[in-house]
XYZ file of C-alpha atoms in Angstrom:
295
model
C 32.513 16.074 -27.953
C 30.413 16.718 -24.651
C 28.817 19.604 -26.252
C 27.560 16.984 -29.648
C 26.569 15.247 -27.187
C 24.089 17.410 -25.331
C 22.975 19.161 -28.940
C 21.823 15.452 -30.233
C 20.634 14.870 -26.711
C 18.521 17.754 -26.743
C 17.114 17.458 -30.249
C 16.079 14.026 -29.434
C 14.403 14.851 -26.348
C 12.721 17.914 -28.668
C 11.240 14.903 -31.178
C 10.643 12.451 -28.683
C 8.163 15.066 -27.142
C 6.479 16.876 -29.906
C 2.631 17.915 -28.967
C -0.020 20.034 -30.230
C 0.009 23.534 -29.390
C -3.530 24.858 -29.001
C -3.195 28.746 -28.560
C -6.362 29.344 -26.232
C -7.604 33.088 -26.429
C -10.717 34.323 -25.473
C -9.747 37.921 -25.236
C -6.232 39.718 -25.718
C -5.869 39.454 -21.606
C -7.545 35.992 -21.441
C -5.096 33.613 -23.312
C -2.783 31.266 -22.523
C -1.087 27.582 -24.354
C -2.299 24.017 -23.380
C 0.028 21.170 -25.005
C -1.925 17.989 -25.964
C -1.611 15.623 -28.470
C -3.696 14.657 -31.990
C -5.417 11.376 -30.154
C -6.796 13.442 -27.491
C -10.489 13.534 -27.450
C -12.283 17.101 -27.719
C -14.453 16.337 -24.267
C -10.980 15.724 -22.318
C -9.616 18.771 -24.431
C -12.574 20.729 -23.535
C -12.556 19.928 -19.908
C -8.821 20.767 -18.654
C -8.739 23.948 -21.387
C -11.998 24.913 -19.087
C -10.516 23.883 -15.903
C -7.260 26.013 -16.545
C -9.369 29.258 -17.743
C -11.231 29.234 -14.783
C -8.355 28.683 -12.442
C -6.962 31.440 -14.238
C -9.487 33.937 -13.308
C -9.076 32.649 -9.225
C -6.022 33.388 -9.350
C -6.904 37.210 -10.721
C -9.296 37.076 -7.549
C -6.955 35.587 -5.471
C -4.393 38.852 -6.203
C -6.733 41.787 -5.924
C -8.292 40.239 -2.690
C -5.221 39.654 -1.267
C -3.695 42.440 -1.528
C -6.532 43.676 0.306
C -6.027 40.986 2.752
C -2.760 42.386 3.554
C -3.463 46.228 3.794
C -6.977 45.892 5.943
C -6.966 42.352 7.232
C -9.745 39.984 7.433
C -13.259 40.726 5.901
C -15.848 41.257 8.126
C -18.739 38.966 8.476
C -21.471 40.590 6.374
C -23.876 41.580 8.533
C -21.241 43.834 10.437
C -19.600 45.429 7.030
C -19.034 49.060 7.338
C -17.138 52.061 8.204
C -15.103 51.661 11.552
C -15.247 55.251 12.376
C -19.294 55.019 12.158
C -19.343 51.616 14.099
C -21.787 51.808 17.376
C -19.683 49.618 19.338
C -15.816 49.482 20.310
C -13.529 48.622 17.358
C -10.800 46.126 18.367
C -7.414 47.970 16.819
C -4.538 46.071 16.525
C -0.695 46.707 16.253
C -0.902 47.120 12.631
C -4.639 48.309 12.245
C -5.483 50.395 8.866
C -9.111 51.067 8.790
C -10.736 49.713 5.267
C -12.167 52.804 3.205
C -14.267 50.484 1.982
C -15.616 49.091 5.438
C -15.118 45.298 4.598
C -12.369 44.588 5.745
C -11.385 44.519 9.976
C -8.069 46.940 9.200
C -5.779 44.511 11.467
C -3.307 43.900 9.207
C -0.467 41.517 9.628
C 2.777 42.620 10.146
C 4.362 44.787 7.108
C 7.220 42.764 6.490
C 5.157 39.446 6.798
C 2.529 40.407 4.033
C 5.690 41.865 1.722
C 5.823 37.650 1.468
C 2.376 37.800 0.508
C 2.099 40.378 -1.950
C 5.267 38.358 -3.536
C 3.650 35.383 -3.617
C 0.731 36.827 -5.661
C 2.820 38.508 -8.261
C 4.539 35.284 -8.551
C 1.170 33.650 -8.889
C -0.238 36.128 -11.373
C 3.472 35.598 -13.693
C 2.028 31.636 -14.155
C -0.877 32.897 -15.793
C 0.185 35.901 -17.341
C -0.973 36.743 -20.965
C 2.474 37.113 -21.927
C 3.538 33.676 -21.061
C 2.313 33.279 -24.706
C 4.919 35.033 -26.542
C 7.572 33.348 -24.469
C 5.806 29.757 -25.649
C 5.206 28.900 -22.042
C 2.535 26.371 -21.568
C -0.085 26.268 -18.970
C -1.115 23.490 -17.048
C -3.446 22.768 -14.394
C -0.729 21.733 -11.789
C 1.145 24.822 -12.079
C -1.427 27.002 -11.200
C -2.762 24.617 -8.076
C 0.825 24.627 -7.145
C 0.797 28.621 -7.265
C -2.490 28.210 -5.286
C -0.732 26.724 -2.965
C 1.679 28.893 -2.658
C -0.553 31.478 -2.096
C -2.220 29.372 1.086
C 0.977 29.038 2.570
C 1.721 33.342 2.398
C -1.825 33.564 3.791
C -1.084 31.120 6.971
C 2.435 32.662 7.739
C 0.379 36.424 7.975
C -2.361 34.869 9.964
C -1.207 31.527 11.452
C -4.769 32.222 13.319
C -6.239 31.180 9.896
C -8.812 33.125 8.254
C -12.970 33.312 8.496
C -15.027 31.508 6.654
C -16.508 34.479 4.905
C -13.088 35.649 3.765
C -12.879 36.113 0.223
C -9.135 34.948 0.029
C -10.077 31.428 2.064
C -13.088 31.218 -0.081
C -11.342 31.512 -3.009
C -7.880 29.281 -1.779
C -10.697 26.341 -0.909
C -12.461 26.801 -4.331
C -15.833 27.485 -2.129
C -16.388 30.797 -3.669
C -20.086 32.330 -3.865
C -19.730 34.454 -7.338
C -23.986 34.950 -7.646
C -24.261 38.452 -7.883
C -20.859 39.830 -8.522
C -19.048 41.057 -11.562
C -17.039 37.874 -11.436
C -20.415 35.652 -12.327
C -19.535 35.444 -15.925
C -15.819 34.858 -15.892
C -16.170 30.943 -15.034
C -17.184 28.410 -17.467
C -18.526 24.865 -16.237
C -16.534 22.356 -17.957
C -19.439 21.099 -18.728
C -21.636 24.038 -19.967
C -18.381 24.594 -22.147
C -17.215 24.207 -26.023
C -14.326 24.740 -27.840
C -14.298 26.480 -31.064
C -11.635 26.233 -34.106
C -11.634 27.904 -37.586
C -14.842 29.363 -37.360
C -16.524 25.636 -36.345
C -17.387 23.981 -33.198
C -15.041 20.789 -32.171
C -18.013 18.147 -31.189
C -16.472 16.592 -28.002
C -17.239 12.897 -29.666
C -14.540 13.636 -31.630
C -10.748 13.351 -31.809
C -8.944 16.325 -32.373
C -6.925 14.790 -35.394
C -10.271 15.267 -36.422
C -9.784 18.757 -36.506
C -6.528 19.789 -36.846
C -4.520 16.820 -38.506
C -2.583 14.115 -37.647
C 0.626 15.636 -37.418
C 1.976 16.178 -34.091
C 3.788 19.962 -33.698
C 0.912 21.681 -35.021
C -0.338 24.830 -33.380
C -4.177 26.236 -33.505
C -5.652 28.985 -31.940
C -8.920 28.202 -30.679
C -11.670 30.017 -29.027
C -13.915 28.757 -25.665
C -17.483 29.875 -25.123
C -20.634 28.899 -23.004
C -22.476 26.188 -24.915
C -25.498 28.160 -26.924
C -23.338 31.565 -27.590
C -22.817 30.849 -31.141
C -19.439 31.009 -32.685
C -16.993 33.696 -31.346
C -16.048 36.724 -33.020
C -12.982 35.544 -35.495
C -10.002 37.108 -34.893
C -8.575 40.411 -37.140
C -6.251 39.874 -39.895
C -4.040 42.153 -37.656
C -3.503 42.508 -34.178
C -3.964 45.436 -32.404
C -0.256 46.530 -31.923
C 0.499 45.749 -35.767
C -2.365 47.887 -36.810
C -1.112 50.578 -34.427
C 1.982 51.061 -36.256
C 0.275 50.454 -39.945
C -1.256 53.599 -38.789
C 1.037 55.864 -37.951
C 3.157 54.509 -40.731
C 0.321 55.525 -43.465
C -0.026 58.709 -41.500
C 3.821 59.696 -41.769
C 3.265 58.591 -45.228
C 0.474 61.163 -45.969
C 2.295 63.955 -43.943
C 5.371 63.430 -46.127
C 3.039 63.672 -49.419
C 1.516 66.640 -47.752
C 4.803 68.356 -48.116
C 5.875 67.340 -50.866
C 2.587 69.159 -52.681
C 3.135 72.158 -51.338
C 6.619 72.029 -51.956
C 5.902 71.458 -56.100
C 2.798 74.490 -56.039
C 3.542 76.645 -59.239
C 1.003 79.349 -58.553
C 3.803 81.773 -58.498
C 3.991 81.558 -62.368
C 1.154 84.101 -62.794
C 2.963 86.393 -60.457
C 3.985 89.840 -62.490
C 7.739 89.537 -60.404
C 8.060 85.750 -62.354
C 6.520 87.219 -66.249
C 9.750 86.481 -68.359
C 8.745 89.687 -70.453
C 8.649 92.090 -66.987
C 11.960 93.236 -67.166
C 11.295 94.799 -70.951
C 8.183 96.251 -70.013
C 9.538 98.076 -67.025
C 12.354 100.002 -69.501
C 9.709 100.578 -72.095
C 7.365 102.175 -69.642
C 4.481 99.953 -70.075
C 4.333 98.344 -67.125
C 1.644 99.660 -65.690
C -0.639 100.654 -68.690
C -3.931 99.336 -68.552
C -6.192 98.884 -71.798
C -9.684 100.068 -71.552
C -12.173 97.950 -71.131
């Protein structure tokens, strides 16, 4: 009976909550699933789909700074960024120094064992975001990744409970004060409000509702597309995916390999051979077999 119960209970739950699925995907990396509903507007659509792409790509700057953060230490401030072992005055070493080969970075690291909670945290972060959260119908929301964010600040203050520079990439990036002017991370942000939100090969006006769009029926999933307002319409997506067209074509190669073979395999050239003449065996006794008639 208990187990009736919690089957109905969860079913009704599963109705009682039924959204719209918008599959967001940019690129094959850059994808994830907001949940929403048919009376949302597009602008408010637009605006936390934005928001949670661009946290998206902090996070991916958060990790491979990090991880920096806790092999070589705090950055350097910029006018003093270089090579320690070229340095013209004293470099202060501490317990756990590993000079930066790339000379941005002080090389006093925190304690191994302390940024092992670090790099842990960052995976972690990086698994909320993940492409892959996809297939396994997570959805992504903007609280989850702050939270990770977070979680992240909280690793970085337990290696350096001295806190961090201002010019540190990691703080920079925890405090959402980054400078990105001038990097190769310039492009990956969208402004919310330089933003707009593309489905079936049409642009969603933000006026709108997106029952406009897609229907009024809750549990309906659509994979739509953001770009920078003025970019035109995105590229529209293959009838196959990569991995499916992969293994179309190996199967058509197998398939050609295999007919390959088989053509070979049914060659009747011998025929014309003297040893396969159905009439060699009489010429041999009468001793014509190798007469010739003149030309």
């Amino acid at each position: 009976f208990a187990s009736h119960f919690n089957l109905k209970l969860i079913k009704l739950l599963y109705y009682k909550t039924k959204m719209v699925l918008l599959h967001m995907k940019k690129s094959d990396n850059d994808q994830f699933l907001f949940e929403t509903t048919v009376s949302a507007s597009i602008k408010d659509t637009i605006d936390e789909i934005a928001t949670i792409h661009n946290l998206r790509h902090r996070v991916e700057r958060l990790k491979m700074e990090g991880e920096e953060l806790a092999k070589y230490g705090p950055a350097k401030p910029l006018d003093k960024q270089g090579l320690d072992e070229f340095s013209e005055t004293p470099v202060e070493k501490g317990p756990y120094y590993s000079a930066d080969p790339t000379g941005r970075r002080t090389g006093n690291a925190c304690s191994p064992d302390v940024a092992k909670v670090l790099l842990k945290t960052l995976d972690e972060a990086v698994a909320v975001i993940h492409k892959d959260q996809v297939a396994k119908a997570v959805t992504l929301t903007r609280k989850k990744i702050l939270d990770a964010i977070d979680l992240i600040r909280g690793a970085v203050m337990i290696c350096y409970p001295q806190g961090l520079p201002e010019w540190d990439f990691v703080r920079q990036a925890i405090e959402d004060n980054e400078d990105l002017a001038g990097t190769s991370f310039a492009n990956d942000d969208i402004p919310p409000e330089n933003a707009a939100l593309w489905f079936a090969g049409k642009s969603m006006l933000p006026e709108k509702k997106l029952s406009d769009f897609v229907g009024r029926h809750e549990r309906t999933k659509a994979v739509v597309k953001l770009q920078k307002k003025g970019q035109g319409p995105p590229a529209r997506e293959p009838v196959v995916d990569q991995d499916t067209q992969k293994a179309m074509m190996a199967w058509y190669y197998k398939k050609q390999e295999e007919q390959k073979k088989l053509a070979e395999d049914e060659d009747d050239s011998y025929a014309s051979s003297a040893w396969a003449s159905s009439s060699s065996l009489k010429a041999h006794f009468s001793g014509v077999n190798n007469v010739r008639l003149p030309k």
